[in-house]
Amino acid sequence: MKHNKIFILLAALLLLVSACTGKQNNSFDPSGKTFYNTVEEFGNNDHSRVWFGKDGSFVLRDNYPGGAYEYNGKWSLNSDVLTLTVSDGSDAKILFEVKDADNLILKTTLVGSRSDQIFSTLETKGPTTSSAPAPTSGTSPTPTPSSTSSTSPTPTPASTTDPMAGFTYTNYYNLTQGGKEPSNVEIRSDGSFTFIERGTYVNEYNGTYTRTGDTIYLNYINGKTVEFLVKNGKEMILQNDVGSCATGDIFSWEYHYTEPASIPCTGLSSPYTYFWAMSGTAPWKLNVTVTPSNTTDKITYKSEDESVVKIDENGYVSALNPGTTKIHITCGSQSLTLGFETRSKGATDVYFKTGAFKGYPSATIQLEPVVVPSTAPQKVYYKSDDPSIAKVDSNGKVTCVDIGAVKIYATTENGLSTYANIYVEGEKVTIEMENNVSVKAGSYQTIPVKAFHYSYYDMHLNAEDIHHEIEFHTAYTSALDYWGGNVRAIGAVYDTVDIPVYFTWSDGSSLSVTSDTFYVHVEK
């Protein structure tokens, strides 16, 4: 909006170009000079002025009764025409004709200055106490924070009506924030700025600024705008919260810092001498008390084994891998050593207290797994690789079913496994015969039958063919009999029937076995 108030008088420009044709002024150099408007308009005693930097930059302050506009950018000289290009994106032009080494003629109408008014290196009107001298070079003066005396330029005292009087292009430090390295804003005469905001983290913001009246707007590259209200020639008041800088903070180029008196550390303590944490947990602050709390001595932390635990400069520990180590803490002449253990978040090993068992059919065995470390989840999952020999429940109780060998597995929640060997000892007889086979009545068709005696002792299985000793049983002896190791169809039936057949065997000892029932389909 403000730059719309710059009116470029094309007619005046044409006259100027025509008047200057053929003129050369190679000796004129405005670098480092300030030219003041010699005309006192609107009762304004603080004259408008323009300063030319040696780096090709300029700052033009156009005063008017309600305030002032400031323009920044680059200047160039062509013959006797000084062109000021405003660096706000509009590329607006402000033109001066060079009259002589100390006088310029404005050829563009501004808000507080008119076309053809003279700007001179000598400010001949208005109280000099209210005029702000422009910088004398293109390099912004920088105060020395750690010095007790300021090297900042001393501006003319600000007037009560113009807080911008005496304003200096330099670094402004956050006095409210204080400290050895407070946040600071560097405002440059080329229209750029850098805002270094220091808090928990250091953030840097860059961009360009504009100024309306006594308000300075910092326009960040990312689009955010921060405002400063100029209190007087050396101080600004922040109007927005910026990280650790709060609204109302005072920034000044008169900044002094005095190192605080040394306060020695007199004690280090902790409520515990030993700490532990699960591996992979988020970093957490070690519980250590420093006496006094405002000591100026630096506290340091060191882990003997950083593969087990790491600790940063602020005392935050990160438990990494299972193991034990020590953490050493020092503060001035004081020292403290703490033990530390990193425990596994999951199991690192699993095994059975006893890895092999013997039992007889129907016997039970209780398994006892061990999960390492004890801080890991202790739950395991059981599985038998042959439930027909031995089965296991969810609590690790094994029931022996039939003679033979089987493995029972235990698996942790994170996938580690182990197994126990189960040997079920004893003897048994098995019958092998085709079930539900069909034969013709009276055909003498045969169905092969085999019987085996198995014994399992000392992890060794023995088998013996005992088919010749089995006894054949059925209620239909007129239809089926047992001969030569076969079931045989011998008689007639009046209808088609399913005939149940079973066998027994005994060797005269205590072992007596009855087979499962087989069915033979006899057709008439």
Coordinates of C-alpha atoms in Angstrom, one line a residue:
M1 CA 0.0 0.0 0.0
K2 CA 2.8 2.4 0.9
H3 CA 4.6 1.9 -2.3
N4 CA 1.5 2.9 -4.2
K5 CA 2.1 6.3 -2.8
I6 CA 5.3 6.6 -4.9
F7 CA 4.4 8.5 -8.0
I8 CA 6.9 8.4 -10.8
L9 CA 6.5 11.5 -12.9
L10 CA 7.1 10.3 -16.4
A11 CA 7.0 13.8 -17.7
A12 CA 9.6 14.9 -15.3
L13 CA 11.7 11.9 -16.2
L14 CA 11.5 12.7 -19.9
L15 CA 12.6 16.3 -19.2
L16 CA 15.4 15.0 -17.1
V17 CA 16.7 12.6 -19.6
S18 CA 16.4 15.2 -22.3
A19 CA 18.3 17.8 -20.2
C20 CA 21.0 15.3 -19.3
T21 CA 21.7 14.0 -22.8
G22 CA 25.4 14.2 -23.5
K23 CA 26.2 15.2 -19.9
Q24 CA 28.8 13.1 -18.0
N25 CA 29.6 13.2 -14.3
N26 CA 32.3 10.7 -13.7
S27 CA 33.6 12.5 -10.6
F28 CA 30.4 12.4 -8.5
D29 CA 30.2 9.7 -5.8
P30 CA 27.4 9.8 -3.1
S31 CA 28.9 6.7 -1.3
G32 CA 28.8 7.1 2.5
K33 CA 26.9 10.5 2.3
T34 CA 23.6 11.5 3.7
F35 CA 21.5 14.1 1.8
Y36 CA 18.7 16.0 3.7
N37 CA 15.6 17.6 2.2
T38 CA 16.2 21.4 2.5
V39 CA 12.5 22.2 2.3
E40 CA 10.5 22.1 5.5
E41 CA 7.1 21.0 4.6
F42 CA 3.9 20.4 6.6
G43 CA 5.7 21.9 9.7
N44 CA 7.9 18.9 9.8
N45 CA 11.2 19.8 11.5
D46 CA 12.7 16.3 11.1
H47 CA 13.7 16.5 7.4
S48 CA 13.5 13.6 5.0
R49 CA 16.9 12.2 4.1
V50 CA 18.6 9.6 1.9
W51 CA 21.8 7.7 2.8
F52 CA 24.0 6.0 0.1
G53 CA 26.0 3.0 1.1
K54 CA 29.4 2.2 -0.4
D55 CA 28.0 -1.3 -1.2
G56 CA 25.4 0.2 -3.6
S57 CA 22.6 0.2 -1.1
F58 CA 20.5 3.1 0.1
V59 CA 18.1 4.0 2.9
L60 CA 15.6 6.8 2.2
R61 CA 13.5 8.1 5.1
D62 CA 10.5 10.1 3.8
N63 CA 9.0 12.0 6.8
Y64 CA 5.5 13.4 6.9
P65 CA 3.3 14.8 9.7
G66 CA 1.8 11.5 10.6
G67 CA 5.0 9.5 10.6
A68 CA 7.6 8.3 8.0
Y69 CA 8.1 5.8 5.2
E70 CA 11.4 4.1 4.7
Y71 CA 12.6 2.7 1.4
N72 CA 15.6 0.3 1.0
G73 CA 17.3 -1.0 -2.1
K74 CA 20.1 -0.4 -4.5
W75 CA 21.2 2.9 -6.2
S76 CA 22.9 3.4 -9.6
L77 CA 24.4 6.4 -11.3
N78 CA 24.0 7.1 -15.0
S79 CA 25.5 10.5 -16.1
D80 CA 23.7 12.9 -13.7
V81 CA 20.8 10.7 -12.9
L82 CA 20.7 8.7 -9.6
T83 CA 18.2 5.9 -9.8
L84 CA 17.0 4.3 -6.5
T85 CA 15.4 0.8 -7.1
V86 CA 13.2 -0.2 -4.1
S87 CA 13.9 -3.8 -3.1
D88 CA 10.4 -4.8 -2.0
G89 CA 9.4 -6.7 -5.1
S90 CA 7.7 -3.8 -6.8
D91 CA 10.9 -2.5 -8.5
A92 CA 9.6 1.1 -7.9
K93 CA 12.1 3.8 -9.0
I94 CA 13.0 7.0 -7.2
L95 CA 15.0 9.5 -9.3
F96 CA 17.4 12.2 -8.3
E97 CA 19.2 14.7 -10.6
V98 CA 22.8 15.5 -9.6
K99 CA 23.1 19.2 -9.2
D100 CA 26.6 19.3 -7.8
A101 CA 28.7 17.3 -5.3
D102 CA 26.6 18.3 -2.3
N103 CA 23.1 18.8 -3.8
L104 CA 20.5 16.5 -5.4
I105 CA 17.2 17.4 -7.0
L106 CA 14.4 15.0 -6.4
K107 CA 12.5 14.2 -9.6
T108 CA 9.9 11.8 -8.1
T109 CA 7.1 12.9 -5.9
L110 CA 6.9 11.0 -2.5
V111 CA 4.5 11.4 0.4
G112 CA 6.6 13.9 2.4
S113 CA 8.9 15.2 -0.4
R114 CA 8.0 16.8 -3.6
S115 CA 9.5 16.7 -7.1
D116 CA 12.3 19.3 -7.7
Q117 CA 13.0 19.7 -4.0
I118 CA 16.7 19.9 -3.1
F119 CA 18.4 17.3 -1.0
S120 CA 21.7 18.6 0.5
T121 CA 24.6 17.1 2.5
L122 CA 24.0 20.0 5.0
E123 CA 20.8 19.9 7.0
T124 CA 20.1 23.7 7.2
K125 CA 16.7 23.6 8.8
G126 CA 15.0 22.0 11.8
P127 CA 16.5 21.2 15.2
T128 CA 19.5 19.0 14.8
T129 CA 18.8 17.3 18.1
S130 CA 15.8 15.4 16.6
S131 CA 17.5 14.4 13.4
A132 CA 18.9 10.9 13.1
P133 CA 22.2 10.7 11.4
A134 CA 22.3 8.0 8.8
P135 CA 25.1 5.4 8.9
T136 CA 28.4 6.6 7.5
S137 CA 29.3 3.3 5.7
G138 CA 27.7 0.2 4.2
T139 CA 28.8 -2.0 7.1
S140 CA 26.4 -2.2 10.0
P141 CA 28.0 -1.4 13.4
T142 CA 28.0 -4.4 15.8
P143 CA 28.1 -4.0 19.6
T144 CA 30.4 -6.2 21.6
P145 CA 28.2 -8.2 24.0
S146 CA 31.0 -9.3 26.4
S147 CA 32.5 -5.9 26.8
T148 CA 31.6 -3.4 29.6
S149 CA 31.7 -0.6 27.1
S150 CA 29.7 -0.4 23.9
T151 CA 31.3 0.0 20.5
S152 CA 27.8 0.7 19.0
P153 CA 27.4 4.1 17.4
T154 CA 25.8 6.7 19.6
P155 CA 22.7 8.1 17.9
T156 CA 21.3 11.5 18.5
P157 CA 18.8 11.3 21.5
A158 CA 15.4 10.4 20.2
S159 CA 12.7 13.1 20.3
T160 CA 9.4 12.6 22.2
T161 CA 7.5 12.7 18.9
D162 CA 9.6 10.4 16.8
P163 CA 10.7 7.1 18.3
M164 CA 12.6 6.2 15.1
A165 CA 15.0 9.2 15.6
G166 CA 18.4 7.7 16.4
F167 CA 17.4 4.3 15.1
T168 CA 20.6 2.4 14.1
Y169 CA 21.0 -0.5 11.7
T170 CA 22.8 -3.0 13.9
N171 CA 22.3 -6.0 16.2
Y172 CA 19.5 -5.7 18.8
Y173 CA 19.9 -8.1 21.8
N174 CA 17.0 -9.4 24.0
L175 CA 17.6 -7.7 27.3
T176 CA 14.6 -9.3 28.9
Q177 CA 15.9 -12.8 28.1
G178 CA 19.4 -11.9 29.4
G179 CA 22.1 -14.5 29.7
K180 CA 25.5 -14.7 28.0
E181 CA 24.0 -15.5 24.6
P182 CA 20.5 -13.9 24.3
S183 CA 18.5 -13.9 21.1
N184 CA 19.3 -11.1 18.7
V185 CA 18.0 -9.5 15.6
E186 CA 20.4 -8.0 13.0
I187 CA 18.7 -5.3 11.0
R188 CA 20.7 -4.3 7.9
S189 CA 20.5 -1.2 5.8
D190 CA 20.0 -3.3 2.6
G191 CA 16.5 -4.2 3.9
S192 CA 17.4 -7.7 5.1
F193 CA 17.4 -9.2 8.6
T194 CA 18.6 -12.2 10.6
F195 CA 16.7 -13.3 13.8
I196 CA 18.7 -15.7 15.9
E197 CA 16.3 -17.1 18.6
R198 CA 18.1 -18.9 21.4
G199 CA 16.3 -21.2 23.8
T200 CA 16.2 -25.0 24.2
Y201 CA 17.3 -25.0 20.6
V202 CA 18.8 -22.3 18.4
N203 CA 16.6 -21.2 15.4
E204 CA 17.6 -18.8 12.7
Y205 CA 15.1 -16.8 10.6
N206 CA 16.0 -14.7 7.6
G207 CA 14.0 -12.4 5.3
T208 CA 13.4 -8.8 4.5
Y209 CA 11.8 -6.1 6.7
T210 CA 9.5 -3.2 6.1
R211 CA 8.8 -0.2 8.4
T212 CA 5.6 1.9 8.8
G213 CA 5.8 4.7 11.4
D214 CA 7.4 3.2 14.5
T215 CA 6.7 -0.4 13.7
I216 CA 9.2 -2.7 12.0
Y217 CA 7.8 -5.8 10.3
L218 CA 10.2 -8.8 9.9
N219 CA 8.9 -10.8 6.9
Y220 CA 10.3 -14.4 7.2
I221 CA 11.1 -16.3 4.0
N222 CA 8.5 -19.0 5.2
G223 CA 5.7 -16.3 5.2
K224 CA 5.5 -15.6 8.9
T225 CA 5.7 -11.9 10.1
V226 CA 7.0 -10.7 13.4
E227 CA 6.6 -7.1 14.6
F228 CA 8.8 -4.8 16.7
L229 CA 7.6 -1.5 18.1
V230 CA 10.4 1.0 18.3
K231 CA 10.5 2.4 21.8
N232 CA 13.3 4.9 21.2
G233 CA 16.4 5.1 19.1
K234 CA 18.1 2.1 20.7
E235 CA 15.3 -0.2 21.9
M236 CA 12.6 -2.2 20.2
I237 CA 9.7 -4.1 21.9
L238 CA 8.7 -7.5 20.5
Q239 CA 5.0 -7.8 19.6
N240 CA 4.8 -11.5 18.9
D241 CA 6.0 -14.7 20.7
V242 CA 8.9 -16.2 19.0
G243 CA 10.1 -19.5 20.6
S244 CA 11.8 -18.5 23.9
C245 CA 11.2 -14.8 23.1
A246 CA 7.9 -13.5 24.5
T247 CA 5.7 -10.5 23.6
G248 CA 6.9 -7.5 25.4
D249 CA 10.6 -8.5 25.4
I250 CA 12.9 -5.5 25.0
F251 CA 15.7 -5.7 22.4
S252 CA 18.5 -3.1 22.5
W253 CA 21.8 -2.5 20.8
E254 CA 23.2 -1.5 24.2
Y255 CA 23.9 -4.9 25.6
H256 CA 26.4 -5.8 28.4
Y257 CA 27.1 -9.1 30.0
T258 CA 29.0 -9.7 33.2
E259 CA 30.2 -13.2 34.0
P260 CA 28.5 -14.4 37.2
A261 CA 30.6 -15.0 40.3
S262 CA 32.0 -18.6 40.5
I263 CA 29.8 -20.9 42.6
P264 CA 31.6 -24.2 43.4
C265 CA 29.8 -27.5 43.6
T266 CA 29.8 -28.9 47.1
G267 CA 28.0 -32.2 46.7
L268 CA 26.6 -34.9 44.3
S269 CA 24.0 -37.4 45.5
S270 CA 21.4 -39.8 44.2
P271 CA 18.7 -41.7 46.1
Y272 CA 20.0 -45.0 44.5
T273 CA 23.4 -46.4 44.0
Y274 CA 22.2 -48.9 41.3
F275 CA 19.9 -48.3 38.3
W276 CA 18.5 -50.6 35.7
A277 CA 16.4 -50.3 32.6
M278 CA 15.0 -52.5 29.8
S279 CA 16.9 -52.3 26.6
G280 CA 15.3 -50.1 23.9
T281 CA 13.3 -47.9 26.4
A282 CA 13.1 -44.2 25.7
P283 CA 16.0 -42.0 27.2
W284 CA 15.2 -40.8 30.7
K285 CA 16.9 -38.4 33.1
L286 CA 19.3 -39.9 35.7
N287 CA 18.2 -39.0 39.2
V288 CA 21.1 -37.0 40.5
T289 CA 21.1 -33.9 42.9
V290 CA 23.7 -31.2 42.5
T291 CA 24.5 -29.0 45.5
P292 CA 24.1 -26.1 45.2
S293 CA 21.6 -26.1 42.3
N294 CA 23.0 -22.8 41.0
T295 CA 26.6 -24.0 40.9
T296 CA 28.7 -22.6 38.0
D297 CA 30.7 -25.9 37.8
K298 CA 29.9 -28.0 34.9
I299 CA 28.4 -31.5 35.5
T300 CA 29.7 -34.3 33.3
Y301 CA 28.6 -37.9 32.8
K302 CA 30.5 -40.9 31.4
S303 CA 29.5 -44.5 30.9
E304 CA 32.3 -47.1 31.2
D305 CA 30.7 -49.3 28.6
E306 CA 28.6 -47.4 26.0
S307 CA 27.5 -50.6 24.3
V308 CA 25.5 -51.3 27.5
V309 CA 24.3 -47.7 28.3
K310 CA 24.9 -44.3 26.9
I311 CA 24.4 -41.0 28.8
D312 CA 24.4 -37.6 27.2
E313 CA 25.7 -34.3 28.5
N314 CA 22.4 -33.5 30.1
G315 CA 22.2 -36.8 32.1
Y316 CA 19.7 -38.6 29.9
V317 CA 20.5 -42.4 29.7
S318 CA 19.7 -44.8 26.9
A319 CA 19.8 -48.5 27.8
L320 CA 21.1 -50.4 24.7
N321 CA 22.2 -54.0 25.2
P322 CA 21.9 -56.4 28.1
G323 CA 24.8 -56.1 30.5
T324 CA 26.2 -54.2 33.5
T325 CA 28.5 -51.2 33.8
K326 CA 29.2 -48.0 35.8
I327 CA 28.3 -44.4 35.3
H328 CA 30.8 -41.8 36.5
I329 CA 29.5 -38.2 37.3
T330 CA 31.7 -35.3 38.2
C331 CA 31.0 -31.7 39.1
G332 CA 34.0 -29.5 40.0
S333 CA 35.8 -31.4 42.8
Q334 CA 32.9 -33.7 43.5
S335 CA 32.4 -37.2 42.0
L336 CA 29.8 -39.9 42.1
T337 CA 29.8 -43.5 40.7
L338 CA 26.5 -45.4 40.1
G339 CA 26.0 -49.0 39.0
F340 CA 23.8 -49.6 35.9
E341 CA 22.3 -52.7 34.4
T342 CA 20.5 -53.0 31.0
R343 CA 18.1 -55.9 31.0
S344 CA 16.7 -57.7 28.0
K345 CA 13.3 -56.7 26.9
G346 CA 12.7 -60.3 25.7
A347 CA 14.1 -63.7 26.3
T348 CA 17.6 -64.4 25.4
D349 CA 17.5 -68.2 26.2
V350 CA 15.2 -71.0 27.2
Y351 CA 15.9 -74.5 28.4
F352 CA 14.4 -77.4 30.5
K353 CA 15.8 -78.1 33.9
T354 CA 15.6 -81.8 32.9
G355 CA 15.8 -82.6 29.2
A356 CA 14.8 -86.3 29.0
F357 CA 12.1 -88.4 30.8
K358 CA 11.0 -92.1 30.8
G359 CA 7.5 -93.2 31.5
Y360 CA 4.9 -95.9 30.9
P361 CA 1.5 -95.4 29.1
S362 CA -0.9 -93.3 31.2
A363 CA 2.0 -91.9 33.3
T364 CA 2.3 -88.0 33.6
I365 CA 5.4 -85.8 33.7
Q366 CA 5.6 -82.1 34.6
L367 CA 8.1 -80.1 32.5
E368 CA 10.0 -77.2 34.0
P369 CA 11.2 -74.6 31.5
V370 CA 13.7 -71.8 32.4
V371 CA 13.4 -68.5 30.5
V372 CA 16.4 -66.2 30.6
P373 CA 16.6 -63.4 31.9
S374 CA 14.1 -63.6 34.7
T375 CA 12.8 -60.1 33.8
A376 CA 11.7 -61.3 30.3
P377 CA 8.1 -62.7 29.9
Q378 CA 8.1 -66.2 31.3
K379 CA 5.2 -67.6 29.3
V380 CA 6.0 -70.5 26.9
Y381 CA 3.9 -72.4 24.4
Y382 CA 4.1 -76.3 24.4
K383 CA 3.7 -78.7 21.5
S384 CA 4.2 -82.5 21.0
D385 CA 5.6 -83.6 17.7
D386 CA 3.5 -86.9 18.1
P387 CA 0.5 -86.7 20.4
S388 CA -0.2 -90.4 19.8
I389 CA 2.8 -91.2 21.9
A390 CA 2.7 -88.3 24.4
K391 CA 0.6 -85.2 24.6
V392 CA 1.1 -82.0 26.6
D393 CA -1.2 -79.3 27.9
S394 CA -0.7 -75.5 28.2
N395 CA 0.9 -75.9 31.6
G396 CA 3.6 -78.3 30.5
K397 CA 2.0 -81.4 31.9
V398 CA 2.8 -84.5 29.7
T399 CA 0.6 -87.6 29.5
C400 CA 2.2 -90.7 28.1
V401 CA -0.1 -92.4 25.6
D402 CA 1.7 -95.2 23.8
I403 CA 5.2 -96.7 23.6
G404 CA 7.8 -94.9 21.6
A405 CA 9.9 -91.6 21.6
V406 CA 8.6 -88.1 21.2
K407 CA 9.8 -84.5 21.5
I408 CA 7.9 -81.9 23.5
Y409 CA 8.8 -78.3 22.5
A410 CA 8.6 -75.1 24.6
T411 CA 8.6 -71.7 22.7
T412 CA 9.0 -68.2 24.2
E413 CA 6.9 -65.2 23.2
N414 CA 9.8 -63.9 21.1
G415 CA 10.2 -67.2 19.3
L416 CA 13.1 -69.0 21.1
S417 CA 12.6 -72.8 21.4
T418 CA 13.9 -75.8 23.2
Y419 CA 12.6 -79.4 23.6
A420 CA 12.6 -82.4 26.0
N421 CA 12.8 -86.0 24.9
I422 CA 10.0 -88.3 26.3
Y423 CA 10.5 -92.1 26.1
V424 CA 7.3 -94.1 26.8
E425 CA 8.4 -97.7 27.7
G426 CA 6.4 -100.9 27.7
E427 CA 4.9 -103.5 25.4
K428 CA 1.9 -103.8 23.1
V429 CA 0.3 -106.0 20.4
T430 CA -1.0 -104.5 17.2
I431 CA -3.3 -106.1 14.6
E432 CA -3.0 -105.2 10.9
M433 CA -6.1 -106.1 8.8
E434 CA -8.1 -104.4 6.1
N435 CA -11.3 -103.1 7.6
N436 CA -14.8 -103.1 5.9
V437 CA -13.6 -105.4 3.1
S438 CA -16.3 -107.3 1.1
V439 CA -16.3 -111.1 0.5
K440 CA -18.7 -113.5 -1.1
A441 CA -20.5 -116.0 1.2
G442 CA -19.0 -119.5 0.9
S443 CA -16.3 -118.4 -1.5
Y444 CA -13.4 -119.1 0.8
Q445 CA -12.1 -115.7 0.0
T446 CA -9.4 -114.7 2.5
I447 CA -8.4 -111.4 4.3
P448 CA -4.7 -111.3 5.4
V449 CA -4.2 -110.7 9.1
K450 CA -0.9 -109.8 10.8
A451 CA -0.1 -109.3 14.5
F452 CA 3.0 -107.8 16.0
H453 CA 4.4 -107.7 19.5
Y454 CA 6.3 -104.4 20.2
S455 CA 8.5 -103.6 23.2
Y456 CA 10.2 -100.3 23.9
Y457 CA 12.9 -100.2 26.6
D458 CA 16.1 -98.2 26.9
M459 CA 15.3 -96.1 23.9
H460 CA 15.2 -99.3 21.7
L461 CA 12.1 -100.6 19.8
N462 CA 11.7 -104.4 19.2
A463 CA 9.0 -105.9 17.0
E464 CA 8.1 -109.6 16.7
D465 CA 5.6 -111.2 14.3
I466 CA 3.1 -113.2 16.4
H467 CA 0.2 -113.7 14.0
H468 CA 0.2 -117.5 14.6
E469 CA -0.7 -116.9 18.3
I470 CA -3.7 -114.7 17.9
E471 CA -7.3 -116.0 18.6
F472 CA -10.1 -115.1 16.3
H473 CA -13.5 -114.0 17.6
T474 CA -16.9 -113.4 15.9
A475 CA -20.5 -114.3 16.5
Y476 CA -20.9 -115.5 12.9
T477 CA -18.6 -118.5 13.0
S478 CA -20.8 -120.3 10.4
A479 CA -19.9 -117.5 7.9
L480 CA -16.2 -116.7 8.8
D481 CA -13.3 -118.5 10.4
Y482 CA -9.6 -117.9 10.9
W483 CA -7.2 -120.2 9.0
G484 CA -3.5 -119.9 8.0
G485 CA -3.2 -116.3 9.2
N486 CA -6.3 -115.2 7.2
V487 CA -9.9 -114.5 7.9
R488 CA -11.9 -116.8 5.5
A489 CA -15.5 -116.8 4.1
I490 CA -16.7 -120.3 4.6
G491 CA -20.5 -120.4 4.8
A492 CA -23.7 -119.1 3.3
V493 CA -25.8 -116.2 4.5
Y494 CA -29.4 -115.5 3.8
D495 CA -28.8 -111.8 3.5
T496 CA -25.9 -109.4 3.1
V497 CA -24.5 -108.5 6.5
D498 CA -21.6 -106.6 8.2
I499 CA -19.8 -109.1 10.5
P500 CA -17.7 -107.7 13.4
V501 CA -14.4 -109.5 14.0
Y502 CA -11.8 -109.0 16.8
F503 CA -8.7 -110.9 18.1
T504 CA -7.0 -111.6 21.4
W505 CA -3.6 -112.8 22.1
S506 CA -1.8 -114.0 25.3
D507 CA 1.6 -115.5 25.9
G508 CA 0.8 -116.8 29.3
S509 CA 2.2 -113.8 31.0
S510 CA 0.4 -110.8 32.4
L511 CA 0.3 -109.2 29.0
S512 CA -3.2 -109.7 27.4
V513 CA -4.4 -107.6 24.5
T514 CA -7.7 -107.3 22.7
S515 CA -7.6 -105.8 19.3
D516 CA -9.9 -103.1 17.9
T517 CA -13.0 -104.4 16.1
F518 CA -12.8 -104.9 12.4
Y519 CA -15.8 -105.3 10.1
V520 CA -16.2 -107.7 7.2
H521 CA -19.0 -107.2 4.6
V522 CA -20.3 -110.7 3.6
E523 CA -22.5 -110.7 0.5
K524 CA -24.9 -113.6 -0.4

